mmCIF file of C-alpha atoms in Angstrom:
data_model
loop_
_atom_site.group_PDB
_atom_site.id
_atom_site.type_symbol
_atom_site.label_atom_id
_atom_site.label_comp_id
_atom_site.label_asym_id
_atom_site.label_seq_id
_atom_site.Cartn_x
_atom_site.Cartn_y
_atom_site.Cartn_z
ATOM 1 C CA UNK A 1 -75.775 44.411 2.752
ATOM 2 C CA UNK A 2 -74.165 45.320 -0.238
ATOM 3 C CA UNK A 3 -71.423 47.474 1.841
ATOM 4 C CA UNK A 4 -70.698 44.094 3.321
ATOM 5 C CA UNK A 5 -70.783 42.285 0.624
ATOM 6 C CA UNK A 6 -68.299 44.943 -1.089
ATOM 7 C CA UNK A 7 -66.247 44.546 2.379
ATOM 8 C CA UNK A 8 -66.190 41.364 2.276
ATOM 9 C CA UNK A 9 -64.413 40.941 -1.587
ATOM 10 C CA UNK A 10 -61.259 42.556 -0.993
ATOM 11 C CA UNK A 11 -60.645 40.418 1.986
ATOM 12 C CA UNK A 12 -61.880 37.024 0.298
ATOM 13 C CA UNK A 13 -59.971 38.464 -2.700
ATOM 14 C CA UNK A 14 -56.575 38.668 -0.602
ATOM 15 C CA UNK A 15 -56.868 35.396 1.237
ATOM 16 C CA UNK A 16 -57.465 33.452 -1.920
ATOM 17 C CA UNK A 17 -54.174 35.628 -3.433
ATOM 18 C CA UNK A 18 -52.301 34.143 -0.378
ATOM 19 C CA UNK A 19 -53.346 30.969 -0.594
ATOM 20 C CA UNK A 20 -52.095 31.038 -4.457
ATOM 21 C CA UNK A 21 -48.739 32.710 -3.504
ATOM 22 C CA UNK A 22 -48.587 30.347 -0.812
ATOM 23 C CA UNK A 23 -49.082 27.131 -3.201
ATOM 24 C CA UNK A 24 -46.794 28.484 -5.539
ATOM 25 C CA UNK A 25 -43.857 28.811 -3.200
ATOM 26 C CA UNK A 26 -44.201 25.141 -1.168
ATOM 27 C CA UNK A 27 -44.401 24.007 -4.887
ATOM 28 C CA UNK A 28 -41.340 25.535 -6.000
ATOM 29 C CA UNK A 29 -40.062 24.552 -2.729
ATOM 30 C CA UNK A 30 -40.506 21.745 -2.774
ATOM 31 C CA UNK A 31 -39.849 21.318 -6.674
ATOM 32 C CA UNK A 32 -35.867 23.025 -5.522
ATOM 33 C CA UNK A 33 -35.648 19.716 -3.020
ATOM 34 C CA UNK A 34 -36.876 17.098 -5.775
ATOM 35 C CA UNK A 35 -34.136 18.430 -7.702
ATOM 36 C CA UNK A 36 -31.372 19.064 -5.381
ATOM 37 C CA UNK A 37 -32.297 15.611 -4.022
ATOM 38 C CA UNK A 38 -32.163 14.075 -7.732
ATOM 39 C CA UNK A 39 -28.759 15.713 -7.933
ATOM 40 C CA UNK A 40 -27.113 13.858 -4.837
ATOM 41 C CA UNK A 41 -24.270 11.570 -5.982
ATOM 42 C CA UNK A 42 -24.601 7.904 -4.420
ATOM 43 C CA UNK A 43 -21.320 5.981 -3.338
ATOM 44 C CA UNK A 44 -20.479 3.675 -5.754
ATOM 45 C CA UNK A 45 -17.727 0.739 -5.569
ATOM 46 C CA UNK A 46 -15.368 -0.178 -8.572
ATOM 47 C CA UNK A 47 -13.525 -3.416 -8.390
ATOM 48 C CA UNK A 48 -9.205 -3.225 -9.270
ATOM 49 C CA UNK A 49 -6.670 -4.880 -10.415
ATOM 50 C CA UNK A 50 -3.814 -5.068 -7.996
ATOM 51 C CA UNK A 51 -0.209 -6.016 -10.323
ATOM 52 C CA UNK A 52 2.065 -5.853 -7.818
ATOM 53 C CA UNK A 53 2.489 -6.448 -4.366
ATOM 54 C CA UNK A 54 6.211 -5.692 -2.665
ATOM 55 C CA UNK A 55 7.014 -5.406 1.098
ATOM 56 C CA UNK A 56 8.223 -1.713 2.113
ATOM 57 C CA UNK A 57 12.241 -1.496 2.957
ATOM 58 C CA UNK A 58 12.527 -1.339 7.006
ATOM 59 C CA UNK A 59 8.782 -1.598 7.254
ATOM 60 C CA UNK A 60 6.184 -4.023 7.283
ATOM 61 C CA UNK A 61 3.744 -2.611 5.026
ATOM 62 C CA UNK A 62 2.882 -4.180 1.580
ATOM 63 C CA UNK A 63 2.902 -1.265 -0.992
ATOM 64 C CA UNK A 64 0.550 -2.404 -4.065
ATOM 65 C CA UNK A 65 -0.146 -0.896 -7.252
ATOM 66 C CA UNK A 66 -2.705 -1.290 -9.415
ATOM 67 C CA UNK A 67 -5.814 0.150 -12.124
ATOM 68 C CA UNK A 68 -9.288 0.131 -12.226
ATOM 69 C CA UNK A 69 -11.883 1.982 -14.084
ATOM 70 C CA UNK A 70 -13.562 4.128 -11.279
ATOM 71 C CA UNK A 71 -12.940 8.144 -11.903
ATOM 72 C CA UNK A 72 -9.860 10.319 -10.626
ATOM 73 C CA UNK A 73 -10.367 10.775 -6.897
ATOM 74 C CA UNK A 74 -11.818 7.769 -6.062
ATOM 75 C CA UNK A 75 -10.897 6.308 -2.399
ATOM 76 C CA UNK A 76 -8.975 2.876 -2.364
ATOM 77 C CA UNK A 77 -9.939 0.556 0.621
ATOM 78 C CA UNK A 78 -8.210 -3.067 1.599
ATOM 79 C CA UNK A 79 -10.490 -4.972 3.170
ATOM 80 C CA UNK A 80 -11.130 -8.855 4.369
ATOM 81 C CA UNK A 81 -14.882 -9.720 3.860
ATOM 82 C CA UNK A 82 -17.252 -10.262 6.495
ATOM 83 C CA UNK A 83 -21.241 -11.045 6.253
ATOM 84 C CA UNK A 84 -21.310 -8.570 9.320
ATOM 85 C CA UNK A 85 -20.190 -5.006 7.857
ATOM 86 C CA UNK A 86 -19.346 -3.990 11.341
ATOM 87 C CA UNK A 87 -15.775 -6.788 10.904
ATOM 88 C CA UNK A 88 -14.582 -4.768 7.682
ATOM 89 C CA UNK A 89 -12.331 -2.175 8.557
ATOM 90 C CA UNK A 90 -10.136 -0.352 5.984
ATOM 91 C CA UNK A 91 -6.438 -1.479 6.214
ATOM 92 C CA UNK A 92 -4.806 0.965 3.762
ATOM 93 C CA UNK A 93 -3.498 4.389 3.436
ATOM 94 C CA UNK A 94 -1.816 6.910 1.075
ATOM 95 C CA UNK A 95 1.809 7.312 0.578
ATOM 96 C CA UNK A 96 3.125 9.911 2.549
ATOM 97 C CA UNK A 97 0.073 12.066 2.850
ATOM 98 C CA UNK A 98 -1.992 12.118 -0.340
ATOM 99 C CA UNK A 99 -4.202 14.555 1.174
ATOM 100 C CA UNK A 100 -1.212 17.236 0.761
ATOM 101 C CA UNK A 101 -0.696 17.165 5.290
ATOM 102 C CA UNK A 102 1.900 14.447 5.178
ATOM 103 C CA UNK A 103 -1.030 12.771 7.604
ATOM 104 C CA UNK A 104 -2.527 9.476 7.025
ATOM 105 C CA UNK A 105 -5.022 9.763 3.711
ATOM 106 C CA UNK A 106 -6.758 7.713 1.810
ATOM 107 C CA UNK A 107 -5.208 6.507 -1.404
ATOM 108 C CA UNK A 108 -7.004 8.072 -4.565
ATOM 109 C CA UNK A 109 -7.306 6.861 -8.144
ATOM 110 C CA UNK A 110 -5.563 9.317 -10.858
ATOM 111 C CA UNK A 111 -5.851 8.040 -14.546
ATOM 112 C CA UNK A 112 -6.921 4.691 -13.539
ATOM 113 C CA UNK A 113 -3.777 3.887 -12.003
ATOM 114 C CA UNK A 114 -3.483 4.003 -7.577
ATOM 115 C CA UNK A 115 -0.591 2.914 -5.072
ATOM 116 C CA UNK A 116 -1.261 2.475 -1.687
ATOM 117 C CA UNK A 117 0.313 1.165 1.865
ATOM 118 C CA UNK A 118 -1.289 -1.904 3.378
ATOM 119 C CA UNK A 119 -0.680 -2.415 7.026
ATOM 120 C CA UNK A 120 -0.561 -6.070 7.887
ATOM 121 C CA UNK A 121 -1.014 -6.238 11.658
ATOM 122 C CA UNK A 122 -4.322 -3.931 10.721
ATOM 123 C CA UNK A 123 -5.117 -6.478 8.062
ATOM 124 C CA UNK A 124 -4.656 -9.575 9.647
ATOM 125 C CA UNK A 125 -5.443 -8.328 12.913
ATOM 126 C CA UNK A 126 -4.312 -11.203 14.979
ATOM 127 C CA UNK A 127 -1.255 -11.549 16.766
ATOM 128 C CA UNK A 128 -1.427 -15.444 16.453
ATOM 129 C CA UNK A 129 -1.358 -15.099 12.606
ATOM 130 C CA UNK A 130 0.550 -11.675 11.751
ATOM 131 C CA UNK A 131 3.769 -12.747 13.251
ATOM 132 C CA UNK A 132 3.834 -16.623 11.103
ATOM 133 C CA UNK A 133 5.821 -16.226 8.106
ATOM 134 C CA UNK A 134 3.832 -17.282 4.983
ATOM 135 C CA UNK A 135 0.867 -16.567 6.799
ATOM 136 C CA UNK A 136 -1.629 -15.588 4.010
ATOM 137 C CA UNK A 137 -4.901 -13.281 4.323
ATOM 138 C CA UNK A 138 -6.894 -12.725 2.043
ATOM 139 C CA UNK A 139 -8.437 -9.373 1.667
ATOM 140 C CA UNK A 140 -10.619 -7.200 -1.307
ATOM 141 C CA UNK A 141 -8.909 -3.959 -3.040
ATOM 142 C CA UNK A 142 -11.659 -2.016 -3.759
ATOM 143 C CA UNK A 143 -12.199 1.576 -5.335
ATOM 144 C CA UNK A 144 -15.276 4.070 -3.902
ATOM 145 C CA UNK A 145 -16.152 6.772 -5.832
ATOM 146 C CA UNK A 146 -18.277 9.562 -4.205
ATOM 147 C CA UNK A 147 -17.325 8.694 -0.208
ATOM 148 C CA UNK A 148 -17.152 11.396 1.584
ATOM 149 C CA UNK A 149 -15.845 9.894 4.722
ATOM 150 C CA UNK A 150 -11.951 10.960 5.910
ATOM 151 C CA UNK A 151 -9.870 8.377 6.169
ATOM 152 C CA UNK A 152 -9.332 7.954 10.560
ATOM 153 C CA UNK A 153 -13.182 7.212 9.743
ATOM 154 C CA UNK A 154 -12.615 4.393 7.832
ATOM 155 C CA UNK A 155 -15.169 2.182 6.189
ATOM 156 C CA UNK A 156 -19.808 3.110 7.000
ATOM 157 C CA UNK A 157 -21.447 0.227 7.733
ATOM 158 C CA UNK A 158 -23.226 1.538 4.344
ATOM 159 C CA UNK A 159 -20.401 0.969 2.461
ATOM 160 C CA UNK A 160 -18.890 -1.780 3.544
ATOM 161 C CA UNK A 161 -22.524 -3.561 2.415
ATOM 162 C CA UNK A 162 -21.837 -1.610 -0.689
ATOM 163 C CA UNK A 163 -18.659 -3.541 -0.980
ATOM 164 C CA UNK A 164 -19.878 -7.039 -0.193
ATOM 165 C CA UNK A 165 -22.677 -6.634 -2.980
ATOM 166 C CA UNK A 166 -19.911 -5.632 -5.639
ATOM 167 C CA UNK A 167 -19.067 -8.802 -4.584
ATOM 168 C CA UNK A 168 -15.187 -8.521 -5.536
ATOM 169 C CA UNK A 169 -12.635 -10.903 -5.981
ATOM 170 C CA UNK A 170 -10.107 -11.325 -3.395
ATOM 171 C CA UNK A 171 -6.040 -10.568 -3.102
ATOM 172 C CA UNK A 172 -3.566 -12.750 -1.159
ATOM 173 C CA UNK A 173 -1.394 -10.877 1.322
ATOM 174 C CA UNK A 174 1.340 -13.122 2.108
ATOM 175 C CA UNK A 175 3.708 -11.805 5.862
ATOM 176 C CA UNK A 176 7.285 -12.202 4.861
ATOM 177 C CA UNK A 177 10.510 -13.207 7.218
ATOM 178 C CA UNK A 178 11.467 -9.402 7.016
ATOM 179 C CA UNK A 179 7.297 -8.331 8.115
ATOM 180 C CA UNK A 180 7.375 -11.072 11.054
ATOM 181 C CA UNK A 181 10.707 -10.140 11.777
ATOM 182 C CA UNK A 182 9.712 -6.171 11.868
ATOM 183 C CA UNK A 183 6.494 -7.196 14.078
ATOM 184 C CA UNK A 184 8.240 -8.863 16.357
ATOM 185 C CA UNK A 185 11.231 -5.928 17.307
ATOM 186 C CA UNK A 186 7.913 -3.372 17.652
ATOM 187 C CA UNK A 187 6.441 -5.711 20.751
ATOM 188 C CA UNK A 188 10.479 -6.171 21.875
ATOM 189 C CA UNK A 189 10.012 -2.184 22.208
ATOM 190 C CA UNK A 190 7.131 -2.285 24.107
ATOM 191 C CA UNK A 191 7.959 -4.199 26.765
ATOM 192 C CA UNK A 192 11.334 -2.456 27.497
ATOM 193 C CA UNK A 193 9.846 0.698 27.204
ATOM 194 C CA UNK A 194 6.197 1.472 27.838
ATOM 195 C CA UNK A 195 6.719 4.622 29.398
ATOM 196 C CA UNK A 196 5.464 6.591 26.338
ATOM 197 C CA UNK A 197 4.049 5.638 22.758
ATOM 198 C CA UNK A 198 6.292 8.734 21.514
ATOM 199 C CA UNK A 199 9.433 6.760 23.440
ATOM 200 C CA UNK A 200 8.341 3.432 21.614
ATOM 201 C CA UNK A 201 8.097 4.655 18.187
ATOM 202 C CA UNK A 202 11.111 6.456 18.415
ATOM 203 C CA UNK A 203 12.838 3.531 19.629
ATOM 204 C CA UNK A 204 11.355 1.357 17.140
ATOM 205 C CA UNK A 205 12.480 3.695 14.076
ATOM 206 C CA UNK A 206 16.144 3.058 15.916
ATOM 207 C CA UNK A 207 16.130 -0.098 16.080
ATOM 208 C CA UNK A 208 15.345 -0.361 12.069
ATOM 209 C CA UNK A 209 17.767 2.136 11.052
ATOM 210 C CA UNK A 210 20.964 0.675 13.334
ATOM 211 C CA UNK A 211 20.469 -2.834 12.062
ATOM 212 C CA UNK A 212 23.430 -5.421 12.145
ATOM 213 C CA UNK A 213 24.384 -6.755 8.530
ATOM 214 C CA UNK A 214 26.096 -9.412 8.427
ATOM 215 C CA UNK A 215 29.312 -9.529 5.780
ATOM 216 C CA UNK A 216 30.488 -13.004 6.864
ATOM 217 C CA UNK A 217 27.906 -15.283 4.778
ATOM 218 C CA UNK A 218 29.804 -15.943 1.744
ATOM 219 C CA UNK A 219 28.076 -16.435 -2.085
ATOM 220 C CA UNK A 220 28.257 -19.552 -1.679
ATOM 221 C CA UNK A 221 27.014 -20.502 1.472
ATOM 222 C CA UNK A 222 23.598 -18.390 0.614
ATOM 223 C CA UNK A 223 23.955 -19.967 -2.661
ATOM 224 C CA UNK A 224 23.777 -23.412 -0.807
ATOM 225 C CA UNK A 225 21.501 -23.245 1.771
ATOM 226 C CA UNK A 226 19.132 -20.204 1.593
ATOM 227 C CA UNK A 227 16.357 -21.518 3.816
ATOM 228 C CA UNK A 228 18.696 -20.868 6.961
ATOM 229 C CA UNK A 229 19.609 -17.207 5.794
ATOM 230 C CA UNK A 230 16.285 -15.987 4.868
ATOM 231 C CA UNK A 231 15.131 -13.370 7.133
ATOM 232 C CA UNK A 232 18.741 -12.438 7.780
ATOM 233 C CA UNK A 233 20.200 -8.858 7.200
ATOM 234 C CA UNK A 234 23.019 -9.286 4.866
ATOM 235 C CA UNK A 235 25.622 -7.075 2.995
ATOM 236 C CA UNK A 236 27.113 -7.836 0.030
ATOM 237 C CA UNK A 237 29.295 -5.600 -2.587
ATOM 238 C CA UNK A 238 29.832 -6.555 -6.639
ATOM 239 C CA UNK A 239 29.649 -5.230 -9.927
ATOM 240 C CA UNK A 240 25.849 -4.624 -11.713
ATOM 241 C CA UNK A 241 25.338 -6.833 -14.431
ATOM 242 C CA UNK A 242 22.088 -5.637 -15.267
ATOM 243 C CA UNK A 243 19.502 -3.197 -14.321
ATOM 244 C CA UNK A 244 15.285 -3.426 -14.515
ATOM 245 C CA UNK A 245 13.250 -0.523 -13.491
ATOM 246 C CA UNK A 246 9.624 0.868 -13.326
ATOM 247 C CA UNK A 247 8.314 3.841 -11.617
ATOM 248 C CA UNK A 248 8.282 2.482 -8.285
ATOM 249 C CA UNK A 249 11.097 -0.380 -8.367
ATOM 250 C CA UNK A 250 14.495 -1.472 -9.830
ATOM 251 C CA UNK A 251 15.908 -4.672 -9.810
ATOM 252 C CA UNK A 252 19.639 -5.785 -10.195
ATOM 253 C CA UNK A 253 21.661 -8.891 -10.950
ATOM 254 C CA UNK A 254 24.931 -8.006 -9.389
ATOM 255 C CA UNK A 255 27.836 -10.280 -9.571
ATOM 256 C CA UNK A 256 29.320 -10.556 -6.045
ATOM 257 C CA UNK A 257 32.831 -9.090 -5.918
ATOM 258 C CA UNK A 258 32.840 -9.428 -9.576
ATOM 259 C CA UNK A 259 32.544 -12.983 -10.110
ATOM 260 C CA UNK A 260 29.702 -13.383 -13.049
ATOM 261 C CA UNK A 261 29.286 -17.184 -11.261
ATOM 262 C CA UNK A 262 27.761 -15.619 -8.387
ATOM 263 C CA UNK A 263 25.144 -13.702 -9.307
ATOM 264 C CA UNK A 264 22.766 -12.255 -6.814
ATOM 265 C CA UNK A 265 19.073 -10.875 -7.527
ATOM 266 C CA UNK A 266 18.479 -7.651 -5.883
ATOM 267 C CA UNK A 267 14.954 -6.051 -5.047
ATOM 268 C CA UNK A 268 15.069 -2.167 -4.607
ATOM 269 C CA UNK A 269 12.281 0.595 -3.858
ATOM 270 C CA UNK A 270 13.198 3.492 -6.099
ATOM 271 C CA UNK A 271 12.451 5.826 -2.572
ATOM 272 C CA UNK A 272 16.282 4.679 -1.298
ATOM 273 C CA UNK A 273 17.925 5.795 -3.935
ATOM 274 C CA UNK A 274 16.999 9.426 -3.575
ATOM 275 C CA UNK A 275 16.453 10.168 -7.420
ATOM 276 C CA UNK A 276 19.657 8.748 -8.973
ATOM 277 C CA UNK A 277 19.711 5.221 -10.855
ATOM 278 C CA UNK A 278 22.047 2.642 -10.601
ATOM 279 C CA UNK A 279 23.411 1.935 -13.945
ATOM 280 C CA UNK A 280 25.197 -1.616 -15.756
ATOM 281 C CA UNK A 281 28.494 -2.114 -14.407
ATOM 282 C CA UNK A 282 28.527 0.453 -11.500
ATOM 283 C CA UNK A 283 30.119 -0.839 -8.252
ATOM 284 C CA UNK A 284 27.663 -0.799 -5.487
ATOM 285 C CA UNK A 285 27.341 -2.673 -1.747
ATOM 286 C CA UNK A 286 23.535 -3.306 -0.965
ATOM 287 C CA UNK A 287 22.215 -4.204 2.168
ATOM 288 C CA UNK A 288 18.778 -6.065 2.570
ATOM 289 C CA UNK A 289 16.865 -8.864 4.081
ATOM 290 C CA UNK A 290 17.814 -12.268 2.344
ATOM 291 C CA UNK A 291 14.861 -13.380 -0.032
ATOM 292 C CA UNK A 292 15.479 -16.558 0.131
ATOM 293 C CA UNK A 293 15.486 -17.972 -3.902
ATOM 294 C CA UNK A 294 14.177 -15.888 -6.916
ATOM 295 C CA UNK A 295 13.416 -17.362 -9.888
ATOM 296 C CA UNK A 296 12.777 -15.799 -13.752
ATOM 297 C CA UNK A 297 12.883 -16.729 -17.157
ATOM 298 C CA UNK A 298 16.262 -15.718 -19.361
ATOM 299 C CA UNK A 299 15.322 -14.407 -22.721
ATOM 300 C CA UNK A 300 16.224 -18.120 -24.173
ATOM 301 C CA UNK A 301 13.174 -19.423 -22.039
ATOM 302 C CA UNK A 302 15.396 -21.211 -19.330
ATOM 303 C CA UNK A 303 14.392 -20.955 -16.217
ATOM 304 C CA UNK A 304 16.775 -19.350 -13.630
ATOM 305 C CA UNK A 305 16.971 -19.274 -9.477
ATOM 306 C CA UNK A 306 19.420 -17.392 -7.404
ATOM 307 C CA UNK A 307 19.616 -16.011 -4.119
ATOM 308 C CA UNK A 308 17.813 -12.579 -3.787
ATOM 309 C CA UNK A 309 17.653 -10.252 -1.298
ATOM 310 C CA UNK A 310 15.467 -6.927 -0.459
ATOM 311 C CA UNK A 311 17.430 -3.722 -0.435
ATOM 312 C CA UNK A 312 16.878 -1.371 2.451
ATOM 313 C CA UNK A 313 20.296 0.059 1.981
ATOM 314 C CA UNK A 314 22.303 1.040 -1.269
ATOM 315 C CA UNK A 315 26.070 2.877 -1.926
ATOM 316 C CA UNK A 316 26.709 3.016 -5.740
ATOM 317 C CA UNK A 317 30.254 3.800 -5.826
ATOM 318 C CA UNK A 318 30.787 4.517 -9.704
ATOM 319 C CA UNK A 319 32.134 2.626 -12.667
ATOM 320 C CA UNK A 320 33.903 -0.492 -11.466
ATOM 321 C CA UNK A 321 37.459 -0.169 -12.314
ATOM 322 C CA UNK A 322 38.526 -2.473 -15.494
ATOM 323 C CA UNK A 323 39.736 -4.967 -13.139
ATOM 324 C CA UNK A 324 37.933 -5.311 -10.614
ATOM 325 C CA UNK A 325 37.086 -9.260 -9.767
ATOM 326 C CA UNK A 326 40.485 -10.149 -11.258
#
């Protein structure tokens, strides 16, 4: 009996030791998983303030800029709000592939600011509406942090629910005549050549670069009947009276043919300047889409309304001759 008792003691002790070690290991593992789980970051939705919405030259996209309290790296999403998360899709992308690959990617927050391109076809998502000049679509513009999905994956149902829960204010996106014309031109290209998507894309790109800009519309005609020419591709030459610049856009007031009574307001994206600047007194030839009448306030507080042009091309010939316009 003693011999059996003595023999059993180390076995029991060994069993107890193994149980203790196993329990300790299990508890340690559980503790580690709990710690890892607690460190996982949850997706958060931040509201934004859109400060500018402009139509890109030779394209149908809206270019938006804005500010937000979201941290650096948060992804910007633009979507219609819906009670059904499955109906909510992202309609924006970064500028020239912000992921460094040149491919479409999420626009991201940097130093509290962001810039994004919004596709009207994706946002409106209805052929009966995205071919109507002046049609307005409301959409939420939000920033999403700790969101790991790539741009092609879009918004998950969980992310869409989080956006709805944040209850963001919506922004109005209004279709311009140049956007509708561009979208119509895509339809024309598709119907004329359906052999392949690449040939259609090439045709569309070629079409946008070979537009015929009218030179027969006088300033007087444009000023008197702006509705008739709104959306038309026009060309004017004149002397720069004033330059207003920011990081993304440049606005000019031009004296057409040197006549300071015939002032044209020109809006252009800085991308078409290729790093150069337009200066006052320069002689320029500008091509673009008639924007109807542009109104602004003079320093005296007086409201001034003049014809406007959304520039797609500009040629700067340097300082205008002293006798230009005489």
